Amino acid sequence: MALLGIALSVLIGVSLGFFGGGGSILTVPLLVYVFALDPKEAIASSLLIVGAASVSGAIQHWRIGNVELRTALTFGAAGMAGAHLGGRAGAFLDGTLLLLLFAAMMIITALAMSRGRRLPKAAVVGKRSLAPLLAQGFGVGLFTGLVGAGGGFLIVPALALWAGLPLPVAVGTSLVVIVLNTLAGFSGYAGHVGLNYPLVAAVAACAIAGSFVGTRLARRIDPASLRRAFAGFVLAMAMLILVREVDIWLATARSALPSTLPQLVFALAVLAIGIGTGRVYRKSATVPVPDSAFEQGAGI
């Protein structure tokens, strides 16, 4: 089983390097169903693994000048606040409910990958809108802290639309933001979740190694068709999690639902952020983003 887990860890890295995203969405299921970790421990471990893989990509983008540090720190500060809050909130949510939320994130990711990345036509290079940028950063960070995924599919369009960054710079900057968000999310979990650090280090090392293999493959194989195939695979895994966990969750749903005023306020705030984010993207016409722009792990 350990050998299977290591092999799948390499596959995660290959997907990161090849598709420029989506690989981390497989990390939590790997840790839960192959390494038999508790859902909360798996999410906390995933945050460290995603952060480590993002550092590798961020360094490569930094070397070629595709990181706008000021914007990364601005967006990242809001994201870190949301991610830490999400990590802290995870202590009060049922582990099965967190897996169901993660399955929902997998479905969103699969749909995004099947359509290809898209950026709003309204994005104007050099034009900055601070308030929406901070709000978007906080919302993405909140879900990163809760479910352990990097959120790159949301970060890159936000940086292009609200920070006015050119696409290559938005891609590189997003990796720095992901590093900040995952570290903040992990800090929220650290106080109430114990980790198997040797396992985390092994999975992270395999993922980083696999990402270099995936990057080489991306230069030789047409990414569009394989991206859609990978999206189908992610969607199938999401359905598997839903089928596996929904019965357990329904049996304990009453205890998992918000039962106090602070919990209810938090749940409503998360819902409002999600609805607001969706309305922003629905109002903005979009144009496709070329796959070549997302090499080296962007969109993790």
Tab-separated table of C-alpha atoms in Angstrom:
chain	number	residue	atom	x	y	z
A	1	MET	CA	0.000	0.000	0.000
A	2	ALA	CA	2.868	2.362	0.779
A	3	LEU	CA	4.402	1.742	-2.651
A	4	LEU	CA	1.039	2.469	-4.296
A	5	GLY	CA	0.805	5.707	-2.326
A	6	ILE	CA	4.279	6.840	-3.390
A	7	ALA	CA	3.499	6.003	-7.038
A	8	LEU	CA	0.298	8.051	-6.870
A	9	SER	CA	2.255	10.891	-5.230
A	10	VAL	CA	4.513	10.984	-8.279
A	11	LEU	CA	1.411	10.972	-10.496
A	12	ILE	CA	0.133	14.033	-8.611
A	13	GLY	CA	3.358	15.842	-9.452
A	14	VAL	CA	3.171	14.742	-13.092
A	15	SER	CA	-0.327	16.216	-13.336
A	16	LEU	CA	0.877	19.454	-11.753
A	17	GLY	CA	3.692	19.796	-14.241
A	18	PHE	CA	1.662	18.706	-17.251
A	19	PHE	CA	-1.638	20.502	-16.675
A	20	GLY	CA	-0.333	23.386	-14.576
A	21	GLY	CA	-2.964	22.581	-11.967
A	22	GLY	CA	-5.390	20.060	-10.571
A	23	GLY	CA	-2.791	17.763	-9.029
A	24	SER	CA	-3.304	18.965	-5.479
A	25	ILE	CA	-6.996	18.180	-5.777
A	26	LEU	CA	-5.936	14.520	-5.634
A	27	THR	CA	-3.777	14.874	-2.535
A	28	VAL	CA	-6.515	14.702	0.095
A	29	PRO	CA	-8.201	11.595	-1.405
A	30	LEU	CA	-4.765	9.952	-1.637
A	31	LEU	CA	-4.025	10.633	2.015
A	32	VAL	CA	-7.490	9.552	3.188
A	33	TYR	CA	-8.118	6.445	1.097
A	34	VAL	CA	-4.588	5.118	0.479
A	35	PHE	CA	-2.675	6.217	3.577
A	36	ALA	CA	-5.783	5.973	5.805
A	37	LEU	CA	-5.394	9.370	7.426
A	38	ASP	CA	-8.194	11.120	9.277
A	39	PRO	CA	-9.863	13.741	6.994
A	40	LYS	CA	-8.644	16.678	9.073
A	41	GLU	CA	-5.110	15.290	9.254
A	42	ALA	CA	-5.228	14.720	5.481
A	43	ILE	CA	-6.311	18.316	4.809
A	44	ALA	CA	-3.608	19.733	7.083
A	45	SER	CA	-0.995	17.494	5.437
A	46	SER	CA	-2.233	18.497	1.986
A	47	LEU	CA	-1.691	22.172	2.825
A	48	LEU	CA	1.998	21.511	3.497
A	49	ILE	CA	2.386	19.348	0.398
A	50	VAL	CA	0.691	21.908	-1.859
A	51	GLY	CA	2.783	24.680	-0.322
A	52	ALA	CA	6.018	22.787	-0.968
A	53	ALA	CA	5.075	22.057	-4.587
A	54	SER	CA	4.107	25.706	-5.093
A	55	VAL	CA	7.472	26.928	-3.777
A	56	SER	CA	9.183	24.949	-6.530
A	57	GLY	CA	7.078	26.588	-9.235
A	58	ALA	CA	7.272	30.057	-7.664
A	59	ILE	CA	11.086	29.997	-7.659
A	60	GLN	CA	11.144	29.155	-11.355
A	61	HIS	CA	8.741	32.002	-12.164
A	62	TRP	CA	10.702	34.397	-9.937
A	63	ARG	CA	13.864	33.709	-11.913
A	64	ILE	CA	12.217	34.803	-15.179
A	65	GLY	CA	10.544	37.870	-13.664
A	66	ASN	CA	6.953	36.604	-13.538
A	67	VAL	CA	6.263	37.471	-9.889
A	68	GLU	CA	4.770	40.816	-8.806
A	69	LEU	CA	5.688	40.718	-5.117
A	70	ARG	CA	3.643	43.738	-4.005
A	71	THR	CA	0.433	42.271	-5.431
A	72	ALA	CA	1.283	38.828	-4.064
A	73	LEU	CA	1.635	40.265	-0.565
A	74	THR	CA	-1.569	42.318	-0.868
A	75	PHE	CA	-3.685	39.450	-2.189
A	76	GLY	CA	-1.820	37.002	0.011
A	77	ALA	CA	-2.424	38.995	3.199
A	78	ALA	CA	-6.184	38.808	2.675
A	79	GLY	CA	-5.856	35.164	1.655
A	80	MET	CA	-3.815	34.317	4.742
A	81	ALA	CA	-6.480	35.818	6.996
A	82	GLY	CA	-9.152	33.738	5.269
A	83	ALA	CA	-6.998	30.588	5.191
A	84	HIS	CA	-6.153	30.802	8.892
A	85	LEU	CA	-9.838	31.300	9.690
A	86	GLY	CA	-10.709	28.337	7.471
A	87	GLY	CA	-8.119	26.182	9.216
A	88	ARG	CA	-9.419	27.195	12.639
A	89	ALA	CA	-13.009	26.563	11.527
A	90	GLY	CA	-12.022	23.060	10.475
A	91	ALA	CA	-11.697	22.158	14.158
A	92	PHE	CA	-15.425	22.700	14.621
A	93	LEU	CA	-16.654	20.952	11.470
A	94	ASP	CA	-17.273	17.249	11.009
A	95	GLY	CA	-14.496	15.492	9.073
A	96	THR	CA	-16.960	13.868	6.687
A	97	LEU	CA	-18.530	17.256	5.970
A	98	LEU	CA	-15.072	18.589	5.093
A	99	LEU	CA	-14.629	15.719	2.635
A	100	LEU	CA	-17.977	16.570	1.039
A	101	LEU	CA	-16.866	20.198	0.688
A	102	PHE	CA	-13.645	18.934	-0.843
A	103	ALA	CA	-15.631	16.819	-3.313
A	104	ALA	CA	-17.527	19.967	-4.303
A	105	MET	CA	-14.184	21.713	-4.914
A	106	MET	CA	-13.119	18.743	-7.062
A	107	ILE	CA	-16.242	19.129	-9.188
A	108	ILE	CA	-15.549	22.854	-9.666
A	109	THR	CA	-11.942	22.077	-10.608
A	110	ALA	CA	-12.992	19.366	-13.060
A	111	LEU	CA	-15.420	21.736	-14.780
A	112	ALA	CA	-12.768	24.463	-14.938
A	113	MET	CA	-10.228	22.078	-16.457
A	114	SER	CA	-12.686	20.689	-18.997
A	115	ARG	CA	-13.488	24.202	-20.232
A	116	GLY	CA	-9.896	25.445	-20.024
A	117	ARG	CA	-8.804	28.459	-18.006
A	118	ARG	CA	-10.611	31.649	-18.838
A	119	LEU	CA	-9.923	35.249	-17.998
A	120	PRO	CA	-12.457	38.097	-17.966
A	121	LYS	CA	-12.338	40.334	-21.029
A	122	ALA	CA	-12.684	43.215	-18.608
A	123	ALA	CA	-9.168	42.627	-17.297
A	124	VAL	CA	-7.010	45.639	-18.172
A	125	VAL	CA	-3.261	45.441	-17.657
A	126	GLY	CA	-2.177	47.954	-15.038
A	127	LYS	CA	-5.668	48.671	-13.711
A	128	ARG	CA	-6.024	47.845	-10.017
A	129	SER	CA	-9.175	47.489	-7.896
A	130	LEU	CA	-8.056	47.035	-4.302
A	131	ALA	CA	-11.352	46.238	-2.552
A	132	PRO	CA	-12.434	43.406	-4.895
A	133	LEU	CA	-8.870	42.074	-4.869
A	134	LEU	CA	-8.869	41.835	-1.082
A	135	ALA	CA	-12.365	40.320	-0.980
A	136	GLN	CA	-11.439	37.712	-3.580
A	137	GLY	CA	-8.217	36.923	-1.739
A	138	PHE	CA	-10.055	36.408	1.529
A	139	GLY	CA	-12.665	34.150	-0.084
A	140	VAL	CA	-10.132	31.971	-1.887
A	141	GLY	CA	-8.015	31.734	1.254
A	142	LEU	CA	-11.020	30.683	3.316
A	143	PHE	CA	-11.709	27.672	1.097
A	144	THR	CA	-8.000	26.856	0.862
A	145	GLY	CA	-7.816	26.668	4.648
A	146	LEU	CA	-10.982	24.598	4.886
A	147	VAL	CA	-10.345	21.924	2.268
A	148	GLY	CA	-6.580	21.994	1.675
A	149	ALA	CA	-6.541	22.874	-2.054
A	150	GLY	CA	-4.551	25.765	-3.476
A	151	GLY	CA	-7.324	27.529	-5.395
A	152	GLY	CA	-5.142	28.518	-8.329
A	153	PHE	CA	-8.071	28.255	-10.740
A	154	LEU	CA	-9.616	31.206	-8.887
A	155	ILE	CA	-6.460	33.146	-8.034
A	156	VAL	CA	-5.111	33.669	-11.568
A	157	PRO	CA	-8.315	35.241	-12.979
A	158	ALA	CA	-8.639	37.404	-9.861
A	159	LEU	CA	-5.096	38.731	-10.225
A	160	ALA	CA	-5.666	39.486	-13.904
A	161	LEU	CA	-9.062	41.137	-13.361
A	162	TRP	CA	-8.590	43.042	-10.103
A	163	ALA	CA	-4.811	43.590	-10.041
A	164	GLY	CA	-4.446	44.190	-13.777
A	165	LEU	CA	-1.495	41.806	-14.138
A	166	PRO	CA	-0.426	40.361	-17.493
A	167	LEU	CA	-1.206	36.648	-17.677
A	168	PRO	CA	2.360	35.295	-17.223
A	169	VAL	CA	2.849	37.539	-14.175
A	170	ALA	CA	-0.551	36.530	-12.761
A	171	VAL	CA	0.473	32.886	-13.081
A	172	GLY	CA	3.787	33.355	-11.268
A	173	THR	CA	2.276	35.623	-8.627
A	174	SER	CA	-0.493	33.091	-7.942
A	175	LEU	CA	2.099	30.546	-6.825
A	176	VAL	CA	3.439	32.933	-4.185
A	177	VAL	CA	-0.133	33.533	-3.012
A	178	ILE	CA	-0.746	29.786	-2.799
A	179	VAL	CA	2.365	29.342	-0.649
A	180	LEU	CA	1.140	32.054	1.737
A	181	ASN	CA	-2.402	30.667	1.842
A	182	THR	CA	-1.356	27.085	2.492
A	183	LEU	CA	1.004	28.081	5.297
A	184	ALA	CA	-1.703	30.206	6.915
A	185	GLY	CA	-4.254	27.428	6.513
A	186	PHE	CA	-1.853	24.962	8.089
A	187	SER	CA	-1.299	27.324	11.022
A	188	GLY	CA	-5.041	27.167	11.636
A	189	TYR	CA	-4.964	23.360	11.761
A	190	ALA	CA	-1.644	23.018	13.595
A	191	GLY	CA	-3.065	23.564	17.059
A	192	HIS	CA	-5.610	20.751	16.889
A	193	VAL	CA	-4.275	18.206	14.355
A	194	GLY	CA	-1.199	15.991	14.633
A	195	LEU	CA	0.761	15.117	11.474
A	196	ASN	CA	2.934	12.299	10.178
A	197	TYR	CA	5.772	14.563	8.996
A	198	PRO	CA	7.877	11.813	7.359
A	199	LEU	CA	4.859	10.875	5.243
A	200	VAL	CA	4.219	14.534	4.345
A	201	ALA	CA	7.861	14.966	3.327
A	202	ALA	CA	7.832	11.793	1.220
A	203	VAL	CA	4.640	12.723	-0.652
A	204	ALA	CA	5.848	16.301	-1.198
A	205	ALA	CA	9.222	15.121	-2.532
A	206	CYS	CA	7.555	12.691	-4.941
A	207	ALA	CA	5.109	15.373	-6.117
A	208	ILE	CA	7.919	17.868	-6.774
A	209	ALA	CA	9.925	15.244	-8.666
A	210	GLY	CA	6.887	14.267	-10.699
A	211	SER	CA	6.195	17.908	-11.599
A	212	PHE	CA	9.471	18.113	-13.545
A	213	VAL	CA	8.499	14.984	-15.501
A	214	GLY	CA	5.090	16.481	-16.227
A	215	THR	CA	6.646	19.733	-17.445
A	216	ARG	CA	8.779	17.834	-19.964
A	217	LEU	CA	5.754	15.875	-21.176
A	218	ALA	CA	3.787	19.092	-21.606
A	219	ARG	CA	6.196	20.175	-24.347
A	220	ARG	CA	5.625	16.960	-26.325
A	221	ILE	CA	1.941	16.070	-25.920
A	222	ASP	CA	-1.132	18.110	-26.813
A	223	PRO	CA	-2.521	19.182	-23.416
A	224	ALA	CA	-6.108	19.939	-24.463
A	225	SER	CA	-7.377	16.378	-24.908
A	226	LEU	CA	-5.502	15.035	-21.891
A	227	ARG	CA	-6.725	17.937	-19.788
A	228	ARG	CA	-10.302	16.952	-20.526
A	229	ALA	CA	-9.506	13.323	-19.737
A	230	PHE	CA	-7.943	14.345	-16.431
A	231	ALA	CA	-11.004	16.495	-15.685
A	232	GLY	CA	-13.167	13.427	-16.180
A	233	PHE	CA	-10.938	11.468	-13.805
A	234	VAL	CA	-11.191	14.186	-11.133
A	235	LEU	CA	-14.967	14.322	-11.583
A	236	ALA	CA	-15.220	10.539	-11.193
A	237	MET	CA	-13.175	10.702	-7.988
A	238	ALA	CA	-15.438	13.441	-6.669
A	239	MET	CA	-18.481	11.247	-7.324
A	240	LEU	CA	-16.760	8.357	-5.541
A	241	ILE	CA	-16.156	10.513	-2.470
A	242	LEU	CA	-19.755	11.719	-2.486
A	243	VAL	CA	-21.104	8.170	-2.724
A	244	ARG	CA	-18.708	6.909	-0.056
A	245	GLU	CA	-19.173	9.730	2.432
A	246	VAL	CA	-22.711	11.023	1.951
A	247	ASP	CA	-24.344	8.134	3.822
A	248	ILE	CA	-22.030	8.686	6.781
A	249	TRP	CA	-22.666	12.414	6.693
A	250	LEU	CA	-26.435	12.062	6.495
A	251	ALA	CA	-26.313	9.818	9.554
A	252	THR	CA	-24.504	12.534	11.515
A	253	ALA	CA	-25.813	15.613	9.711
A	254	ARG	CA	-27.723	16.945	12.675
A	255	SER	CA	-24.601	17.195	14.827
A	256	ALA	CA	-22.532	18.578	11.926
A	257	LEU	CA	-24.918	21.401	11.037
A	258	PRO	CA	-24.415	24.824	12.671
A	259	SER	CA	-25.937	24.672	16.127
A	260	THR	CA	-24.747	27.915	17.688
A	261	LEU	CA	-25.037	31.529	16.594
A	262	PRO	CA	-21.300	31.912	15.742
A	263	GLN	CA	-21.391	28.727	13.654
A	264	LEU	CA	-24.519	29.920	11.839
A	265	VAL	CA	-22.986	33.340	11.158
A	266	PHE	CA	-19.842	31.697	9.804
A	267	ALA	CA	-21.836	29.357	7.526
A	268	LEU	CA	-23.883	32.267	6.169
A	269	ALA	CA	-20.717	34.317	5.590
A	270	VAL	CA	-19.131	31.469	3.593
A	271	LEU	CA	-22.331	31.122	1.554
A	272	ALA	CA	-22.447	34.869	0.874
A	273	ILE	CA	-18.800	34.902	-0.262
A	274	GLY	CA	-19.435	31.990	-2.613
A	275	ILE	CA	-22.531	33.608	-4.113
A	276	GLY	CA	-20.749	36.945	-4.498
A	277	THR	CA	-17.775	35.349	-6.237
A	278	GLY	CA	-20.065	33.496	-8.617
A	279	ARG	CA	-21.937	36.672	-9.534
A	280	VAL	CA	-18.682	38.474	-10.340
A	281	TYR	CA	-17.633	35.771	-12.779
A	282	ARG	CA	-21.063	35.443	-14.362
A	283	LYS	CA	-21.092	39.163	-15.137
A	284	SER	CA	-17.696	39.053	-16.829
A	285	ALA	CA	-17.424	37.649	-20.354
A	286	THR	CA	-14.427	35.383	-20.627
A	287	VAL	CA	-11.760	34.481	-23.122
A	288	PRO	CA	-9.707	31.248	-23.159
A	289	VAL	CA	-6.259	31.125	-21.635
A	290	PRO	CA	-3.644	29.082	-23.543
A	291	ASP	CA	-2.420	25.951	-21.775
A	292	SER	CA	1.186	26.981	-22.392
A	293	ALA	CA	0.737	29.866	-19.958
A	294	PHE	CA	0.248	27.504	-17.039
A	295	GLU	CA	3.448	25.501	-17.052
A	296	GLN	CA	5.558	24.961	-13.921
A	297	GLY	CA	2.648	24.250	-11.576
A	298	ALA	CA	0.432	27.331	-11.813
A	299	GLY	CA	-3.100	26.783	-10.714
A	300	ILE	CA	-2.141	24.276	-8.057
